[in-house]
């Protein structure tokens, strides 16, 4: 049996009440809480036991996922008193693991959407005899990431901090947030204090001569760090660009959840999701966007690559592009909101207040 640890704590996943009230791992992507995709993908790869390591609000996960049996999993939850960092969180759940010292233990960052072949990562780990194996992905602009150069056999040579100069960009490979640890390596992480795997555990292991193996591939990979990325990921799940057994319905141009109401003349394309109880009016066009539960899109609105929060309202003829509308907010008719704008939860923008287009 393979088991896994899913990291869903830390600063990045805290409640962000300004736009979406739901904690990030529970925001619906393609109709179900994002975490469901990770759990279902792990199950499909043969994982049966998963420990959710969280540093806050375990009470939002457990009522929803319970013991995991509805997903064919055995789920356990461990909450840190204070965030322990990635390595500390892994160490903190060691007592829940059932693996023998040499067995592989999978670890997943909770905010990554990927088509990773999990079985292949475990197979690489076994065949290389590594202490830790890491999924690496290539990015076009590596400046925002720590770099992980490998040698010709895939063995990791270093963990480099974010490059500051062009000379420091020695590879386009970055840590993709999925690992296989030899169980005994988990037990060797210091107890009871914050530890970062990238900044402490992995570099220390390398310095001590341990074998860290990289597996580079070109599969789908997306860091869901921003609402825009989240919308992109949700659309890609609907379009089938990234496989997940948890998408409720067939792959296609759009996903309309039960109890949502879409007017016959509305057009939903590019992976749009319309959540439960939401309404899309006549003549509205919604492209590559996520409309959360109970939101209302009035007639002839045009919404592209945007997130419309739960219970929010977008007025008639309003145009949103790359916008995030907070839960419960109202954007009145005839507004135009563009790239990166975020409307706070429950805010009200009166009709015909904002536009970007010229006077012509
Ligand atoms: P450190 O390496 O520990 O400094 O974390 P980081 O800030 O580099 O990690 P990042 O923010 O990239 O998060 C990676 C994953 O680990 C995400 O899924 C986070 O939710 C999770 N995570 C980060 N910090 C913690 C933590 O303190 N506790 C738990 N349980 N999970 C964490």
Tab-separated table of C-alpha atoms and ligand atoms in Angstrom:
chain	number	residue	atom	x	y	z
A	1	UNK	CA	0.000	0.000	0.000
A	2	UNK	CA	1.238	3.484	-0.785
A	3	UNK	CA	0.379	6.283	1.569
A	4	UNK	CA	0.591	10.019	1.221
A	5	UNK	CA	0.783	13.265	3.152
A	6	UNK	CA	-1.103	16.243	1.743
A	7	UNK	CA	0.150	19.649	2.918
A	8	UNK	CA	-2.730	22.071	3.287
A	9	UNK	CA	-1.554	24.567	5.896
A	10	UNK	CA	0.757	27.517	6.114
A	11	UNK	CA	0.262	31.169	5.321
A	12	UNK	CA	-0.763	30.700	1.699
A	13	UNK	CA	-3.918	28.745	2.393
A	14	UNK	CA	-5.338	30.908	5.157
A	15	UNK	CA	-8.782	32.330	4.756
A	16	UNK	CA	-8.708	35.240	2.313
A	17	UNK	CA	-11.909	36.956	3.310
A	18	UNK	CA	-11.391	39.883	0.926
A	19	UNK	CA	-12.521	37.986	-2.142
A	20	UNK	CA	-13.561	34.422	-1.482
A	21	UNK	CA	-14.580	33.398	2.015
A	22	UNK	CA	-13.894	29.712	1.512
A	23	UNK	CA	-10.353	28.568	2.375
A	24	UNK	CA	-8.350	27.989	-0.791
A	25	UNK	CA	-8.237	24.174	-0.783
A	26	UNK	CA	-12.038	24.140	-0.470
A	27	UNK	CA	-12.836	26.648	-3.223
A	28	UNK	CA	-14.620	24.713	-5.961
A	29	UNK	CA	-12.550	23.948	-9.055
A	30	UNK	CA	-14.604	22.325	-11.795
A	31	UNK	CA	-17.462	22.060	-9.346
A	32	UNK	CA	-15.856	20.340	-6.359
A	33	UNK	CA	-13.510	21.593	-3.614
A	34	UNK	CA	-10.073	21.759	-5.194
A	35	UNK	CA	-8.654	19.255	-2.713
A	36	UNK	CA	-11.027	16.605	-4.077
A	37	UNK	CA	-9.070	16.473	-7.332
A	38	UNK	CA	-5.815	15.813	-5.519
A	39	UNK	CA	-7.389	13.153	-3.329
A	40	UNK	CA	-9.094	11.435	-6.276
A	41	UNK	CA	-5.953	11.522	-8.402
A	42	UNK	CA	-3.919	9.974	-5.590
A	43	UNK	CA	-6.549	7.280	-5.108
A	44	UNK	CA	-6.521	6.512	-8.827
A	45	UNK	CA	-2.761	5.999	-8.557
A	46	UNK	CA	-3.230	3.373	-5.847
A	47	UNK	CA	-2.852	5.512	-2.721
A	48	UNK	CA	-5.172	4.325	0.050
A	49	UNK	CA	-4.138	6.224	3.159
A	50	UNK	CA	-3.721	10.005	3.195
A	51	UNK	CA	-2.866	12.236	6.131
A	52	UNK	CA	-3.936	15.848	5.720
A	53	UNK	CA	-1.387	18.062	7.461
A	54	UNK	CA	-2.928	21.402	8.233
A	55	UNK	CA	-2.114	24.332	10.463
A	56	UNK	CA	-5.568	25.870	10.612
A	57	UNK	CA	-9.233	25.169	10.263
A	58	UNK	CA	-9.116	21.386	10.121
A	59	UNK	CA	-12.811	21.707	10.884
A	60	UNK	CA	-13.493	22.791	7.304
A	61	UNK	CA	-11.925	19.666	5.823
A	62	UNK	CA	-13.188	16.965	8.126
A	63	UNK	CA	-16.934	17.662	7.868
A	64	UNK	CA	-16.627	17.551	4.092
A	65	UNK	CA	-14.271	14.624	3.479
A	66	UNK	CA	-14.892	12.674	6.708
A	67	UNK	CA	-12.960	9.413	6.879
A	68	UNK	CA	-12.460	9.533	3.100
A	69	UNK	CA	-14.510	6.410	2.418
A	70	UNK	CA	-16.659	8.159	-0.215
A	71	UNK	CA	-13.445	8.556	-2.219
A	72	UNK	CA	-12.268	5.037	-1.402
A	73	UNK	CA	-9.614	6.449	0.922
A	74	UNK	CA	-8.713	6.321	4.555
A	75	UNK	CA	-8.190	9.948	5.554
A	76	UNK	CA	-6.693	11.316	8.733
A	77	UNK	CA	-6.308	14.930	9.847
A	78	UNK	CA	-3.520	16.467	11.887
A	79	UNK	CA	-3.582	20.130	12.903
A	80	UNK	CA	-0.433	21.980	13.975
A	81	UNK	CA	-0.703	24.382	16.923
A	82	UNK	CA	1.561	26.788	15.035
A	83	UNK	CA	2.447	26.438	11.328
A	84	UNK	CA	5.507	24.180	11.183
A	85	UNK	CA	6.509	24.828	7.571
A	86	UNK	CA	6.534	22.130	4.929
A	87	UNK	CA	9.165	19.905	6.561
A	88	UNK	CA	7.828	20.427	10.068
A	89	UNK	CA	4.327	19.529	8.882
A	90	UNK	CA	5.605	16.309	7.301
A	91	UNK	CA	7.463	15.347	10.479
A	92	UNK	CA	4.462	16.217	12.608
A	93	UNK	CA	2.338	13.478	11.015
A	94	UNK	CA	5.025	10.755	11.092
A	95	UNK	CA	3.261	8.890	13.908
A	96	UNK	CA	0.238	8.371	11.632
A	97	UNK	CA	2.263	6.648	8.905
A	98	UNK	CA	2.121	2.889	8.607
A	99	UNK	CA	5.042	2.442	6.245
A	100	UNK	CA	8.185	0.524	7.185
A	101	UNK	CA	11.482	2.498	7.324
A	102	UNK	CA	12.429	1.778	3.709
A	103	UNK	CA	8.933	2.225	2.249
A	104	UNK	CA	8.025	5.168	0.020
A	105	UNK	CA	5.771	7.925	1.396
A	106	UNK	CA	4.258	10.379	-1.060
A	107	UNK	CA	4.026	14.072	-0.159
A	108	UNK	CA	1.950	16.582	-2.116
A	109	UNK	CA	1.750	20.344	-1.838
A	110	UNK	CA	-1.910	21.177	-1.524
A	111	UNK	CA	-1.982	24.092	-3.962
A	112	UNK	CA	-0.732	22.459	-7.165
A	113	UNK	CA	-2.818	21.194	-10.045
A	114	UNK	CA	-0.867	18.703	-12.124
A	115	UNK	CA	-1.176	15.781	-14.465
A	116	UNK	CA	1.777	14.107	-12.727
A	117	UNK	CA	1.985	10.360	-13.246
A	118	UNK	CA	2.164	9.490	-9.555
A	119	UNK	CA	2.945	5.831	-10.189
A	120	UNK	CA	5.865	6.854	-12.415
A	121	UNK	CA	7.279	9.028	-9.629
A	122	UNK	CA	7.111	6.101	-7.200
A	123	UNK	CA	8.658	3.806	-9.828
A	124	UNK	CA	11.506	6.287	-10.400
A	125	UNK	CA	12.027	6.428	-6.669
A	126	UNK	CA	12.233	2.663	-6.346
A	127	UNK	CA	14.471	2.087	-9.361
A	128	UNK	CA	16.918	4.871	-8.466
A	129	UNK	CA	17.113	3.821	-4.825
A	130	UNK	CA	16.870	7.488	-3.827
A	131	UNK	CA	16.273	8.828	-0.334
A	132	UNK	CA	13.891	11.453	-1.709
A	133	UNK	CA	12.511	11.775	-5.241
A	134	UNK	CA	11.067	15.032	-6.502
A	135	UNK	CA	8.778	15.912	-9.341
A	136	UNK	CA	10.389	18.745	-11.304
A	137	UNK	CA	8.739	20.857	-13.941
A	138	UNK	CA	10.168	23.253	-16.524
A	139	UNK	CA	8.987	26.854	-16.583
A	140	UNK	CA	9.596	29.510	-19.214
A	141	UNK	CA	10.427	32.182	-16.655
A	142	UNK	CA	12.244	30.587	-13.715
A	143	UNK	CA	12.990	33.902	-11.950
A	144	UNK	CA	10.137	33.523	-9.479
A	145	UNK	CA	11.181	30.063	-8.313
A	146	UNK	CA	13.923	28.181	-6.539
A	147	UNK	CA	15.852	26.157	-9.128
A	148	UNK	CA	16.702	22.456	-8.997
A	149	UNK	CA	19.504	21.502	-11.397
A	150	UNK	CA	20.100	17.791	-11.996
A	151	UNK	CA	22.875	15.765	-13.626
A	152	UNK	CA	22.477	13.540	-16.693
A	153	UNK	CA	21.031	10.705	-14.580
A	154	UNK	CA	18.471	12.993	-12.954
A	155	UNK	CA	20.268	13.197	-9.641
A	156	UNK	CA	19.729	16.566	-7.928
A	157	UNK	CA	22.893	18.685	-7.741
A	158	UNK	CA	21.655	21.656	-5.749
A	159	UNK	CA	18.731	23.671	-4.457
A	160	UNK	CA	19.206	27.246	-5.540
A	161	UNK	CA	17.315	30.240	-4.193
A	162	UNK	CA	15.381	32.439	-6.637
A	163	UNK	CA	17.893	33.652	-9.243
A	164	UNK	CA	18.742	37.371	-8.967
A	165	UNK	CA	20.823	37.703	-12.153
A	166	UNK	CA	20.647	36.044	-15.611
A	167	UNK	CA	23.869	34.118	-14.805
A	168	UNK	CA	22.124	32.497	-11.875
A	169	UNK	CA	19.499	30.939	-14.137
A	170	UNK	CA	21.387	27.668	-14.594
A	171	UNK	CA	18.304	25.567	-15.333
A	172	UNK	CA	14.605	25.968	-16.055
A	173	UNK	CA	13.720	23.104	-13.680
A	174	UNK	CA	11.785	23.916	-10.543
A	175	UNK	CA	10.376	21.965	-7.642
A	176	UNK	CA	6.872	20.940	-8.686
A	177	UNK	CA	5.634	20.175	-5.167
A	178	UNK	CA	5.283	16.379	-5.233
A	179	UNK	CA	7.780	14.091	-3.552
A	180	UNK	CA	8.464	10.540	-2.518
A	181	UNK	CA	10.308	10.271	0.785
A	182	UNK	CA	11.906	7.145	2.133
A	183	UNK	CA	9.964	6.729	5.386
A	184	UNK	CA	13.120	6.897	7.497
A	185	UNK	CA	13.887	10.347	6.012
A	186	UNK	CA	10.554	11.635	7.327
A	187	UNK	CA	11.546	10.433	10.795
A	188	UNK	CA	14.897	12.229	10.569
A	189	UNK	CA	13.320	15.710	10.223
A	190	UNK	CA	13.666	17.676	13.506
A	191	UNK	CA	10.572	17.664	15.734
A	192	UNK	CA	8.616	20.544	17.195
A	193	UNK	CA	9.952	23.515	15.224
A	194	UNK	CA	9.329	25.034	11.789
A	195	UNK	CA	11.326	23.360	9.020
A	196	UNK	CA	11.270	24.113	5.296
A	197	UNK	CA	11.971	21.157	3.010
A	198	UNK	CA	13.326	23.381	0.240
A	199	UNK	CA	15.498	25.588	2.404
A	200	UNK	CA	16.596	23.128	5.070
A	201	UNK	CA	15.739	19.437	4.665
A	202	UNK	CA	16.744	18.974	1.038
A	203	UNK	CA	19.957	21.069	1.114
A	204	UNK	CA	21.027	19.348	4.372
A	205	UNK	CA	20.389	15.931	2.845
A	206	UNK	CA	22.460	16.843	-0.223
A	207	UNK	CA	25.289	18.137	1.948
A	208	UNK	CA	25.260	14.849	3.864
A	209	UNK	CA	25.630	12.886	0.618
A	210	UNK	CA	22.050	11.620	0.402
A	211	UNK	CA	20.568	10.665	-2.964
A	212	UNK	CA	17.887	13.061	-4.193
A	213	UNK	CA	16.431	12.106	-7.524
A	214	UNK	CA	14.548	14.434	-9.859
A	215	UNK	CA	11.872	13.339	-12.275
A	216	UNK	CA	11.378	15.971	-14.955
A	217	UNK	CA	8.398	15.801	-17.263
A	218	UNK	CA	6.306	18.084	-19.382
A	219	UNK	CA	2.911	17.212	-17.939
A	220	UNK	CA	0.322	19.849	-17.034
A	221	UNK	CA	1.434	21.872	-14.016
A	222	UNK	CA	-0.122	24.923	-12.417
A	223	UNK	CA	0.551	26.671	-9.121
A	224	UNK	CA	-2.834	27.848	-7.877
A	225	UNK	CA	-1.335	30.741	-5.961
A	226	UNK	CA	-3.608	33.429	-7.404
A	227	UNK	CA	-7.345	33.587	-8.114
A	228	UNK	CA	-6.515	33.950	-11.830
A	229	UNK	CA	-4.529	30.718	-11.747
A	230	UNK	CA	-7.394	29.104	-9.905
A	231	UNK	CA	-9.842	30.092	-12.635
A	232	UNK	CA	-7.405	28.800	-15.275
A	233	UNK	CA	-7.031	25.468	-13.445
A	234	UNK	CA	-10.760	25.031	-13.060
A	235	UNK	CA	-11.284	25.692	-16.765
A	236	UNK	CA	-8.510	23.268	-17.701
A	237	UNK	CA	-10.137	20.551	-15.582
A	238	UNK	CA	-13.433	21.114	-17.386
A	239	UNK	CA	-11.712	21.100	-20.783
A	240	UNK	CA	-9.901	17.873	-19.899
A	241	UNK	CA	-6.422	19.394	-20.221
A	242	UNK	CA	-5.619	17.966	-16.835
A	243	UNK	CA	-7.141	14.633	-15.887
A	244	UNK	CA	-9.121	14.269	-12.671
A	245	UNK	CA	-11.575	11.502	-11.809
A	246	UNK	CA	-13.404	13.999	-9.561
A	247	UNK	CA	-14.819	16.307	-12.255
A	248	UNK	CA	-18.594	15.880	-11.888
A	249	UNK	CA	-19.708	15.458	-15.486
A	250	UNK	CA	-18.277	15.071	-18.924
A	251	UNK	CA	-15.302	17.074	-20.243
A	252	UNK	CA	-16.348	19.822	-22.595
A	253	UNK	CA	-16.664	23.537	-23.121
A	254	UNK	CA	-18.508	24.151	-19.890
A	255	UNK	CA	-19.810	22.558	-16.728
A	256	UNK	CA	-23.187	23.552	-15.346
A	257	UNK	CA	-23.866	22.154	-11.896
A	258	UNK	CA	-27.274	20.892	-10.820
A	259	UNK	CA	-29.745	23.638	-9.812
A	260	UNK	CA	-27.878	26.285	-11.814
A	261	UNK	CA	-29.987	28.064	-14.401
A	262	UNK	CA	-28.583	29.149	-17.755
A	263	UNK	CA	-30.771	31.027	-20.234
A	264	UNK	CA	-31.032	29.346	-23.655
A	265	UNK	CA	-29.365	32.284	-25.393
A	266	UNK	CA	-26.397	32.494	-22.995
A	267	UNK	CA	-23.051	31.165	-24.221
A	268	UNK	CA	-20.646	29.316	-21.949
A	269	UNK	CA	-17.262	28.434	-23.399
A	270	UNK	CA	-13.557	27.747	-22.722
A	271	UNK	CA	-14.114	25.668	-19.585
A	272	UNK	CA	-16.595	27.918	-17.783
A	273	UNK	CA	-18.170	26.504	-14.623
A	274	UNK	CA	-21.546	27.645	-13.326
A	275	UNK	CA	-22.021	26.657	-9.691
A	276	UNK	CA	-25.085	25.365	-7.905
A	277	UNK	CA	-27.964	27.773	-7.722
A	278	UNK	CA	-26.218	30.324	-9.951
A	279	UNK	CA	-28.065	32.094	-12.779
A	280	UNK	CA	-26.782	33.222	-16.173
A	281	UNK	CA	-29.110	35.536	-18.090
A	282	UNK	CA	-30.099	35.760	-21.723
A	283	UNK	CA	-27.375	36.835	-24.140
A	284	UNK	CA	-24.613	36.658	-21.526
A	285	UNK	CA	-21.267	35.277	-22.672
A	286	UNK	CA	-19.012	33.572	-20.148
A	287	UNK	CA	-15.593	32.394	-21.306
A	288	UNK	CA	-13.064	30.428	-19.231
A	289	UNK	CA	-14.573	31.707	-15.977
A	290	UNK	CA	-15.804	30.330	-12.684
A	291	UNK	CA	-19.212	31.436	-11.453
A	292	UNK	CA	-19.553	30.230	-7.878
A	293	UNK	CA	-22.737	29.072	-6.185
A	294	UNK	CA	-25.793	31.335	-6.135
A	295	UNK	CA	-24.117	34.087	-8.156
A	296	UNK	CA	-26.165	35.979	-10.735
A	297	UNK	CA	-24.945	37.015	-14.177
A	298	UNK	CA	-27.469	39.377	-15.700
A	299	UNK	CA	-28.356	39.443	-19.411
A	300	UNK	CA	-25.704	40.423	-21.960
A	301	UNK	CA	-22.837	40.543	-19.472
A	302	UNK	CA	-19.520	39.385	-20.965
A	303	UNK	CA	-17.217	37.612	-18.517
A	304	UNK	CA	-13.781	36.328	-19.509
A	305	UNK	CA	-11.126	34.573	-17.366
A	306	UNK	CA	-12.789	35.820	-14.198
A	307	UNK	CA	-13.999	34.532	-10.857
A	308	UNK	CA	-17.460	35.556	-9.707
A	309	UNK	CA	-17.776	34.752	-6.002
A	310	UNK	CA	-20.594	32.966	-4.247
A	311	UNK	CA	-23.777	35.010	-4.198
A	312	UNK	CA	-22.206	37.865	-6.188
A	313	UNK	CA	-24.108	39.710	-8.930
A	314	UNK	CA	-22.797	41.000	-12.259
A	315	UNK	CA	-25.088	43.559	-13.849
A	316	UNK	CA	-26.459	43.568	-17.372
A	317	UNK	CA	-23.971	44.449	-20.133
A	318	UNK	CA	-21.050	44.639	-17.714
A	319	UNK	CA	-17.749	43.414	-19.109
A	320	UNK	CA	-15.292	41.577	-16.851
A	321	UNK	CA	-11.886	40.412	-18.036
A	322	UNK	CA	-9.435	38.828	-15.605
A	323	UNK	CA	-11.485	40.105	-12.668
A	324	UNK	CA	-12.226	38.647	-9.256
A	325	UNK	CA	-15.604	39.546	-7.807
A	326	UNK	CA	-15.774	38.829	-4.083
A	327	UNK	CA	-18.467	36.705	-2.510
A	328	UNK	CA	-21.696	38.649	-2.159
A	329	UNK	CA	-20.444	41.683	-4.111
A	330	UNK	CA	-22.594	43.517	-6.639
A	331	UNK	CA	-21.288	44.993	-9.867
A	332	UNK	CA	-24.058	47.134	-11.287
A	333	UNK	CA	-24.970	47.200	-14.993
A	334	UNK	CA	-22.733	48.748	-17.670
A	335	UNK	CA	-19.418	48.523	-15.848
A	336	UNK	CA	-16.131	47.425	-17.323
A	337	UNK	CA	-13.591	45.758	-15.012
A	338	UNK	CA	-10.246	44.582	-16.274
A	339	UNK	CA	-7.064	42.693	-15.531
A	340	UNK	CA	-6.285	41.960	-11.939
A	341	UNK	CA	-9.095	43.993	-10.401
A	342	UNK	CA	-10.524	42.494	-7.226
A	343	UNK	CA	-13.828	43.546	-5.814
A	344	UNK	CA	-14.121	43.023	-2.072
A	345	UNK	CA	-16.705	40.708	-0.620
A	346	UNK	CA	-20.105	42.396	-0.285
A	347	UNK	CA	-18.913	45.598	-2.005
A	348	UNK	CA	-21.369	47.411	-4.275
A	349	UNK	CA	-20.325	49.095	-7.490
A	350	UNK	CA	-23.200	51.195	-8.802
A	351	UNK	CA	-24.258	50.889	-12.440
A	352	UNK	CA	-22.164	52.676	-15.092
A	353	UNK	CA	-19.357	53.571	-12.651
A	354	UNK	CA	-16.184	52.155	-14.147
A	355	UNK	CA	-14.816	51.639	-17.609
A	356	UNK	CA	-11.492	51.267	-19.413
A	357	UNK	CA	-12.524	51.908	-22.982
A	358	UNK	CA	-11.951	55.292	-24.619
A	359	UNK	CA	-14.660	57.880	-25.228
A	360	UNK	CA	-15.207	56.853	-28.785
B	1	LIG	P1	8.320	26.301	3.726
B	1	LIG	O1	9.144	25.568	2.684
B	1	LIG	O2	8.010	25.444	4.879
B	1	LIG	O3	8.862	27.636	4.113
B	1	LIG	O4	6.967	26.645	3.023
B	1	LIG	P2	6.822	27.475	1.698
B	1	LIG	O5	6.249	28.807	2.065
B	1	LIG	O6	8.019	27.406	0.840
B	1	LIG	O7	5.763	26.547	1.065
B	1	LIG	P3	4.682	26.959	0.071
B	1	LIG	O8	4.043	28.220	0.521
B	1	LIG	O9	5.218	26.810	-1.284
B	1	LIG	O10	3.655	25.804	0.347
B	1	LIG	C1	3.813	24.524	-0.159
B	1	LIG	C2	2.680	23.677	0.370
B	1	LIG	O11	2.893	23.402	1.723
B	1	LIG	C3	1.308	24.340	0.276
B	1	LIG	O12	0.369	23.359	-0.076
B	1	LIG	C4	1.050	24.835	1.674
B	1	LIG	O13	-0.324	24.770	1.977
B	1	LIG	C5	1.817	23.843	2.510
B	1	LIG	N1	2.386	24.459	3.700
B	1	LIG	C6	3.241	25.523	3.752
B	1	LIG	N2	3.548	25.800	5.037
B	1	LIG	C7	2.882	24.904	5.799
B	1	LIG	C8	2.771	24.690	7.208
B	1	LIG	O14	3.339	25.405	8.028
B	1	LIG	N3	1.987	23.646	7.630
B	1	LIG	C9	1.315	22.843	6.752
B	1	LIG	N4	0.574	21.852	7.236
B	1	LIG	N5	1.376	23.023	5.424
B	1	LIG	C10	2.151	24.036	4.949
